[in-house]
Short mmCIF file of C-alpha atoms and ligand atoms in Angstrom, two decimals:
data_model
loop_
_atom_site.label_atom_id
_atom_site.label_comp_id
_atom_site.label_asym_id
_atom_site.label_seq_id
_atom_site.Cartn_x
_atom_site.Cartn_y
_atom_site.Cartn_z
CA MET A 106 26.27 -62.34 -47.20
CA GLY A 107 23.80 -61.20 -49.91
CA GLY A 108 21.15 -58.91 -48.33
CA ASN A 109 23.42 -57.09 -45.86
CA CYS A 110 26.42 -56.74 -48.20
CA ALA A 111 27.71 -53.11 -48.29
CA CYS A 112 28.85 -52.72 -51.93
CA ALA A 113 29.15 -49.46 -53.84
CA ALA A 114 26.71 -48.48 -56.65
CA GLY A 115 24.99 -51.90 -56.53
CA ASN A 116 28.05 -53.49 -58.02
CA PRO A 117 29.11 -56.31 -55.67
CA LEU A 118 32.76 -56.02 -56.66
CA MET A 119 33.06 -52.25 -56.11
CA PRO A 120 34.41 -51.33 -52.70
CA HIS A 121 33.44 -48.40 -50.50
CA THR A 122 36.19 -46.02 -49.45
CA ALA A 123 37.15 -45.98 -45.81
CA THR A 124 39.72 -43.95 -43.86
CA ILE A 125 42.19 -45.56 -41.48
CA THR A 126 41.66 -43.96 -38.07
CA SER A 127 44.30 -45.89 -36.05
CA VAL A 128 47.01 -48.41 -36.50
CA THR A 129 48.11 -50.70 -33.61
CA GLU A 130 51.36 -52.67 -33.88
CA GLU A 131 50.42 -56.07 -32.39
CA THR A 132 53.69 -57.81 -33.26
CA GLY A 133 56.60 -57.32 -35.64
CA ASP A 134 54.46 -58.50 -38.56
CA VAL A 135 50.82 -57.97 -37.45
CA LYS A 136 49.07 -54.57 -37.37
CA THR A 137 45.47 -53.86 -36.41
CA PHE A 138 43.84 -51.18 -38.54
CA GLN A 139 40.79 -49.37 -37.29
CA MET A 140 38.85 -47.75 -40.11
CA VAL A 141 35.61 -45.84 -40.76
CA PHE A 142 33.63 -45.67 -44.01
CA ASP A 143 33.72 -42.22 -45.59
CA ASP A 144 29.99 -42.38 -46.12
CA PRO A 145 28.24 -42.39 -42.68
CA ALA A 146 25.23 -44.24 -44.18
CA VAL A 147 27.54 -47.12 -45.28
CA MET A 148 29.05 -47.27 -41.78
CA GLU A 149 25.57 -47.35 -40.28
CA ASN A 150 24.35 -50.11 -42.58
CA PHE A 151 27.39 -52.33 -42.45
CA ARG A 152 25.94 -55.16 -40.32
CA GLN A 153 28.68 -57.80 -39.86
CA LYS A 154 28.33 -60.84 -37.65
CA PRO A 155 31.21 -62.41 -35.71
CA GLY A 156 33.36 -64.51 -38.01
CA GLN A 157 32.60 -62.76 -41.27
CA VAL A 158 35.26 -61.33 -43.55
CA ALA A 159 35.69 -58.35 -45.87
CA GLN A 160 37.82 -57.64 -48.93
CA ILE A 161 40.29 -54.86 -48.13
CA SER A 162 41.86 -53.04 -51.15
CA VAL A 163 44.65 -50.63 -51.59
CA PHE A 164 43.80 -48.76 -54.73
CA GLY A 165 45.86 -49.84 -57.76
CA MET A 166 47.44 -52.70 -55.77
CA GLY A 167 44.68 -55.29 -55.39
CA GLU A 168 42.78 -56.70 -52.46
CA SER A 169 42.89 -59.37 -49.71
CA THR A 170 40.36 -61.29 -47.70
CA ILE A 171 40.66 -60.26 -44.06
CA SER A 172 38.51 -61.30 -41.08
CA ILE A 173 36.62 -58.53 -39.35
CA THR A 174 38.21 -58.69 -35.91
CA SER A 175 36.04 -56.12 -34.16
CA SER A 176 32.79 -57.25 -32.62
CA PRO A 177 29.52 -55.84 -34.04
CA THR A 178 28.75 -54.63 -30.52
CA ARG A 179 31.49 -52.02 -31.00
CA LYS A 180 29.87 -49.60 -33.41
CA GLY A 181 31.05 -46.78 -35.63
CA PHE A 182 34.28 -48.45 -36.90
CA LEU A 183 35.71 -51.73 -38.14
CA GLU A 184 38.95 -53.40 -37.15
CA PHE A 185 41.18 -55.74 -39.23
CA SER A 186 44.35 -57.35 -38.02
CA VAL A 187 46.67 -58.04 -40.93
CA LYS A 188 49.80 -60.16 -41.00
CA ARG A 189 52.44 -59.01 -43.49
CA VAL A 190 53.04 -62.00 -45.74
CA GLY A 191 53.23 -60.64 -49.32
CA ARG A 192 52.47 -57.89 -51.81
CA LEU A 193 49.18 -56.36 -50.67
CA THR A 194 49.65 -56.88 -46.96
CA THR A 195 53.07 -55.20 -47.14
CA VAL A 196 51.56 -52.16 -48.83
CA LEU A 197 48.80 -52.12 -46.18
CA HIS A 198 51.41 -52.21 -43.41
CA ASN A 199 52.94 -48.98 -44.82
CA LEU A 200 49.63 -47.08 -44.45
CA GLU A 201 49.04 -44.63 -41.63
CA PRO A 202 46.00 -42.95 -40.07
CA GLY A 203 44.33 -40.77 -42.62
CA CYS A 204 45.11 -43.05 -45.57
CA LYS A 205 42.24 -44.38 -47.76
CA VAL A 206 41.45 -47.99 -48.44
CA GLY A 207 38.57 -49.85 -50.12
CA VAL A 208 36.31 -52.20 -48.22
CA ARG A 209 33.60 -54.52 -49.49
CA GLY A 210 31.59 -57.10 -47.56
CA PRO A 211 30.64 -58.46 -45.13
CA TYR A 212 31.06 -61.88 -46.67
CA GLY A 213 30.71 -65.49 -45.65
CA ASN A 214 28.79 -67.13 -42.86
CA HIS A 215 29.43 -66.48 -39.18
CA PHE A 216 30.06 -68.24 -35.91
CA PRO A 217 26.79 -69.84 -34.77
CA TYR A 218 26.50 -67.59 -31.69
CA GLU A 219 22.74 -68.10 -31.60
CA ILE A 220 22.93 -71.88 -30.96
CA MET A 221 25.77 -71.32 -28.52
CA LYS A 222 23.52 -69.37 -26.14
CA GLY A 223 23.38 -70.95 -22.68
CA ARG A 224 26.59 -72.90 -23.31
CA ASP A 225 30.14 -72.57 -22.04
CA LEU A 226 32.68 -71.58 -24.68
CA LEU A 227 36.24 -72.70 -25.16
CA PHE A 228 38.34 -70.57 -27.57
CA VAL A 229 41.59 -72.01 -28.85
CA GLY A 230 43.74 -69.78 -30.96
CA GLY A 231 47.22 -69.60 -32.35
CA GLY A 232 49.13 -66.55 -33.73
CA ILE A 233 47.08 -64.36 -36.07
CA GLY A 234 44.27 -67.05 -35.72
CA LEU A 235 43.04 -65.08 -32.73
CA ALA A 236 41.88 -62.32 -35.15
CA PRO A 237 38.57 -63.98 -36.26
CA LEU A 238 37.98 -65.41 -32.77
CA ARG A 239 38.38 -61.92 -31.26
CA SER A 240 35.16 -60.77 -32.95
CA LEU A 241 33.18 -63.54 -31.21
CA ILE A 242 35.08 -63.19 -27.89
CA ASP A 243 34.31 -59.51 -27.68
CA PHE A 244 30.70 -60.18 -28.76
CA VAL A 245 29.97 -62.77 -26.06
CA LEU A 246 31.87 -60.77 -23.43
CA ALA A 247 30.06 -57.52 -24.25
CA GLU A 248 28.00 -56.40 -21.29
CA GLU A 249 24.69 -56.75 -23.25
CA ASN A 250 25.48 -60.38 -24.18
CA ARG A 251 27.54 -61.74 -21.30
CA ASP A 252 24.59 -63.33 -19.42
CA ASP A 253 23.58 -65.26 -22.58
CA TYR A 254 26.66 -67.42 -22.30
CA GLY A 255 28.25 -69.48 -19.55
CA LYS A 256 31.95 -69.83 -18.66
CA VAL A 257 34.36 -68.53 -21.27
CA GLU A 258 37.88 -70.00 -21.48
CA ILE A 259 40.49 -68.68 -23.94
CA VAL A 260 43.59 -70.78 -24.68
CA TYR A 261 46.00 -68.86 -26.89
CA GLY A 262 49.58 -69.34 -27.98
CA ALA A 263 52.18 -67.82 -30.22
CA ARG A 264 55.79 -68.69 -31.25
CA SER A 265 57.29 -66.06 -28.94
CA LEU A 266 56.45 -63.30 -26.54
CA ASP A 267 56.77 -60.78 -29.37
CA ASP A 268 54.36 -62.79 -31.51
CA LEU A 269 51.40 -62.59 -29.02
CA CYS A 270 48.56 -60.61 -30.67
CA PHE A 271 45.93 -58.61 -28.78
CA LYS A 272 47.98 -58.34 -25.54
CA ASN A 273 45.50 -55.78 -24.15
CA GLY A 274 42.64 -58.28 -24.40
CA LEU A 275 44.66 -61.25 -23.18
CA MET A 276 46.38 -59.54 -20.21
CA LYS A 277 43.98 -56.84 -19.17
CA ARG A 278 40.43 -56.79 -20.55
CA TRP A 279 39.31 -60.43 -20.82
CA PRO A 280 40.65 -61.92 -17.56
CA ASN A 281 38.82 -59.13 -15.67
CA ILE A 282 35.37 -60.06 -17.03
CA LYS A 283 33.28 -62.39 -14.87
CA ASN A 284 33.44 -66.16 -15.37
CA THR A 285 36.23 -65.75 -17.93
CA SER A 286 39.68 -67.42 -17.85
CA VAL A 287 42.63 -66.81 -20.19
CA TYR A 288 45.50 -69.24 -20.63
CA THR A 289 48.40 -67.92 -22.68
CA THR A 290 51.48 -69.84 -23.83
CA ILE A 291 54.55 -69.24 -25.98
CA ASP A 292 56.46 -71.91 -27.82
CA ARG A 293 59.94 -71.06 -26.48
CA GLU A 294 61.37 -69.70 -23.16
CA ASP A 295 61.88 -65.98 -22.79
CA PRO A 296 63.45 -64.36 -19.73
CA ALA A 297 60.75 -61.67 -19.81
CA TRP A 298 57.92 -64.28 -19.73
CA GLN A 299 56.74 -65.79 -16.43
CA GLY A 300 53.84 -67.68 -17.98
CA HIS A 301 53.42 -71.08 -19.61
CA VAL A 302 55.81 -72.34 -22.24
CA GLY A 303 54.79 -75.08 -24.74
CA PHE A 304 52.63 -75.69 -27.78
CA VAL A 305 48.87 -74.91 -27.69
CA PRO A 306 47.52 -78.44 -28.16
CA ALA A 307 49.70 -79.85 -25.30
CA TYR A 308 48.69 -76.91 -23.05
CA LEU A 309 45.07 -77.54 -23.92
CA GLU A 310 45.37 -81.22 -22.76
CA GLU A 311 47.10 -80.06 -19.59
CA ILE A 312 44.30 -77.57 -18.77
CA ALA A 313 41.81 -80.31 -19.63
CA PRO A 314 38.67 -78.14 -19.87
CA GLY A 315 35.55 -80.29 -19.49
CA ALA A 316 33.51 -80.82 -22.68
CA ASP A 317 30.05 -80.88 -21.05
CA ASN A 318 27.65 -78.19 -22.33
CA LYS A 319 30.54 -76.50 -24.16
CA TYR A 320 31.40 -75.39 -27.70
CA ALA A 321 35.07 -75.27 -28.77
CA ILE A 322 35.96 -72.62 -31.35
CA THR A 323 39.42 -72.78 -32.87
CA CYS A 324 41.54 -70.95 -35.44
CA GLY A 325 45.30 -70.97 -36.08
CA PRO A 326 47.97 -72.40 -38.33
CA PRO A 327 46.92 -75.69 -40.00
CA ILE A 328 49.43 -77.77 -38.04
CA MET A 329 48.07 -76.38 -34.73
CA ILE A 330 44.49 -76.94 -35.81
CA LYS A 331 45.28 -80.59 -36.65
CA PHE A 332 46.61 -81.28 -33.12
CA VAL A 333 43.96 -79.16 -31.43
CA LEU A 334 41.19 -81.12 -33.14
CA SER A 335 42.71 -84.36 -31.91
CA ALA A 336 43.12 -82.97 -28.35
CA LEU A 337 39.48 -81.83 -28.33
CA GLU A 338 38.38 -85.30 -29.46
CA LYS A 339 40.40 -86.82 -26.50
CA LEU A 340 38.75 -84.30 -24.14
CA GLY A 341 35.35 -85.61 -25.27
CA PHE A 342 34.05 -82.76 -27.55
CA PRO A 343 31.56 -84.14 -30.13
CA ASP A 344 32.25 -83.02 -33.73
CA HIS A 345 29.18 -80.81 -34.00
CA ARG A 346 30.40 -78.75 -30.97
CA VAL A 347 33.84 -78.07 -32.50
CA ILE A 348 33.83 -75.04 -34.76
CA THR A 349 36.66 -73.72 -36.93
CA THR A 350 37.22 -71.15 -39.60
CA LEU A 351 39.15 -71.84 -42.79
CA GLU A 352 41.58 -69.56 -44.56
CA MET A 353 41.37 -71.00 -48.10
CA LYS A 354 42.38 -68.61 -50.89
CA MET A 355 39.53 -66.25 -51.78
CA LYS A 356 39.24 -63.67 -54.48
CA CYS A 357 35.76 -62.45 -55.34
CA GLY A 358 34.11 -63.34 -52.01
CA ILE A 359 30.76 -63.76 -53.66
CA GLY A 360 30.76 -67.21 -55.25
CA LYS A 361 31.71 -66.20 -58.78
CA CYS A 362 35.44 -66.86 -59.33
CA GLY A 363 35.80 -70.50 -58.20
CA ARG A 364 39.01 -69.78 -56.23
CA CYS A 365 37.76 -71.03 -52.88
CA ASN A 366 35.80 -74.15 -53.59
CA ILE A 367 36.30 -77.49 -51.81
CA GLY A 368 34.25 -80.08 -53.72
CA SER A 369 30.81 -78.56 -54.06
CA LYS A 370 31.28 -76.02 -51.21
CA PHE A 371 32.50 -72.41 -51.68
CA VAL A 372 34.40 -71.19 -48.59
CA CYS A 373 33.22 -67.63 -49.37
CA LEU A 374 29.56 -68.66 -49.31
CA ASP A 375 29.26 -71.82 -47.20
CA GLY A 376 32.13 -70.81 -44.90
CA PRO A 377 34.59 -69.76 -43.73
CA VAL A 378 33.05 -71.12 -40.48
CA PHE A 379 32.47 -74.91 -40.39
CA SER A 380 31.81 -77.45 -37.61
CA LEU A 381 34.07 -80.41 -37.51
CA ASN A 382 31.26 -82.76 -38.63
CA GLN A 383 30.74 -80.53 -41.73
CA LEU A 384 34.52 -80.58 -42.43
CA LYS A 385 34.62 -84.35 -42.26
CA GLU A 386 32.08 -84.49 -45.09
CA LEU A 387 34.33 -82.36 -47.38
CA PRO A 388 36.88 -83.83 -49.78
CA PRO A 389 40.37 -84.25 -48.11
CA GLU A 390 41.87 -81.23 -49.91
CA PHE A 391 41.05 -78.69 -47.21
C1 LIG B 633 38.52 -66.34 -44.90
C2 LIG B 633 39.82 -65.72 -44.76
C3 LIG B 633 40.12 -64.88 -43.65
C4 LIG B 633 41.43 -64.31 -43.58
N1 LIG B 633 41.58 -63.50 -42.44
C5 LIG B 633 42.87 -62.92 -42.35
C6 LIG B 633 43.07 -62.05 -41.28
O1 LIG B 633 42.26 -61.71 -40.46
N2 LIG B 633 44.32 -61.47 -41.18
C7 LIG B 633 45.35 -61.74 -42.12
O2 LIG B 633 46.42 -61.20 -41.98
N3 LIG B 633 45.15 -62.60 -43.14
C8 LIG B 633 43.91 -63.20 -43.30
N4 LIG B 633 43.67 -64.00 -44.37
C9 LIG B 633 44.77 -64.29 -45.25
C10 LIG B 633 44.99 -63.10 -46.23
O3 LIG B 633 43.88 -63.10 -47.14
C11 LIG B 633 46.30 -63.29 -47.05
O4 LIG B 633 47.38 -63.38 -46.16
C12 LIG B 633 46.55 -62.11 -47.94
O5 LIG B 633 45.58 -62.07 -48.99
C13 LIG B 633 47.86 -62.17 -48.55
O6 LIG B 633 47.97 -61.15 -49.56
P1 LIG B 633 49.36 -60.59 -50.09
O7 LIG B 633 49.15 -59.89 -51.37
O8 LIG B 633 50.02 -59.82 -49.01
O9 LIG B 633 50.20 -61.90 -50.26
P2 LIG B 633 50.62 -62.56 -51.69
O10 LIG B 633 51.75 -61.73 -52.20
O11 LIG B 633 49.43 -62.83 -52.54
O12 LIG B 633 51.14 -63.99 -51.14
C14 LIG B 633 52.16 -64.12 -50.13
C15 LIG B 633 52.11 -65.63 -49.68
O13 LIG B 633 50.91 -65.90 -48.98
C16 LIG B 633 50.16 -66.93 -49.66
N5 LIG B 633 48.75 -66.55 -49.59
C17 LIG B 633 48.17 -65.50 -50.19
N6 LIG B 633 46.84 -65.45 -49.84
C18 LIG B 633 46.62 -66.51 -49.08
C19 LIG B 633 45.45 -67.05 -48.43
N7 LIG B 633 44.28 -66.48 -48.51
N8 LIG B 633 45.62 -68.21 -47.77
C20 LIG B 633 46.80 -68.82 -47.64
N9 LIG B 633 47.95 -68.38 -48.23
C21 LIG B 633 47.82 -67.23 -48.91
C22 LIG B 633 50.75 -66.96 -51.08
O14 LIG B 633 50.57 -68.22 -51.70
C23 LIG B 633 52.17 -66.59 -50.83
O15 LIG B 633 52.88 -67.74 -50.42
C24 LIG B 633 42.38 -64.55 -44.49
C25 LIG B 633 42.10 -65.34 -45.62
C26 LIG B 633 40.85 -65.91 -45.76
C27 LIG B 633 40.47 -66.71 -47.01
S1 LIG B 634 36.14 -66.35 -53.57
FE1 LIG B 634 35.34 -66.39 -55.58
S2 LIG B 634 34.01 -68.12 -55.57
FE2 LIG B 634 34.66 -67.90 -53.48
#
C-alpha cells in the first residue's frame, strides 16, 4: 500500500466514487460487482497487484474489506465478489448497475508472483475463497504472463452445485488455457452434477499433485484451510512454498485502528498474504 494508494483529496480514509457497471449473480449469496471510478485519472492510476484488497463503502451505511478479484491485466474496471453475510454486504447486494459506491485502496501486500516465476502453481480454493485467488489465476493465465509460469492446477470446491463461484472460469475459460487443469468438487451429491463429490482436502490428496518446483496458494473457510495445509504437508510442500491469505477483521486498512493485528503484525499492512512459515511464527490466535 502507501505509494500507490488511490485515496481522495490526500485523505487516506476518504473513498473515491465509483459506478457499478455490471452485477453477476455467482450463487444465491455471492455477487460479482464490476465497477469503474467516476474520475478516469483515478481509474488509470489505481495500480493493484493480485491479492490486494480495497474498502468498499455504501454511502451512509459503512464499509467492508473486499479482495480485488479482477486481475490487474484486465484494465479499465475493478471486480469484487461479495458474499452476503451481514449489514453492509446485504445493502451492497441490493445495488444495481448505475449505483454509486465508494472505493479506497489498494491495501495490503500481494501474492508473491515475482518469486513464483518459472514455477508450477497449485491453487486450492473453497467457496468465496476463490475470489482473491482469481486475481492471481487470471494474472498468470493472461496471454502476456502465461509463459512466465509452468503448469497451473486449480482445485476448487463448494458445498453444493449452486455454491460454485466463477463457473465461467472453472468450466470454460481456465481449462482451455494451455498447461492448465481444473478439478472441481462439491460436498454433496446432486443429480445435475456429473463431477467429483467430496471435500477439497480429500480430493487434493486423491489428485496428489507433485510438490516439486511448485507453489501452493490456498484460500477458503478456516476449517478447509486447516485440512488443506495438512494435506499439502503430506504431499511434500515445504512451508515457504505454501501461501495463504487471511480474512481477519479489518477496518481502516492502513495500520491505524488496531482491529487486524496478530501479535506485532497488522494483517492490513503485513498481510493479508502470508506463507505458511510466516504464519507459524505468529501467535496462535490467527
Ligand atoms: C483481507 C480481507 C479480504 C476479504 N475479502 C472478501 C471478499 O473478497 N469477499 C467477501 O464477500 N468478503 C470478504 N471479506 C470479508 C468481508 O470484509 C466481510 O464479510 C464484510 O465486511 C461483512 O460486512 P457486513 O456489514 O455485511 O457484516 P456484519 O453485519 O458486520 O457482520 C456479519 C457477520 O460476519 C462477521 N464478520 C464481519 N466482518 C468479518 C470479517 N472481516 N471477517 C470475518 N467475519 C466477519 C461478523 O462477526 C458477523 O458474524 C474479506 C475480509 C478481509 C479482512
Ligand atoms: S485494519 Fe486498521 S490497523 Fe489494520
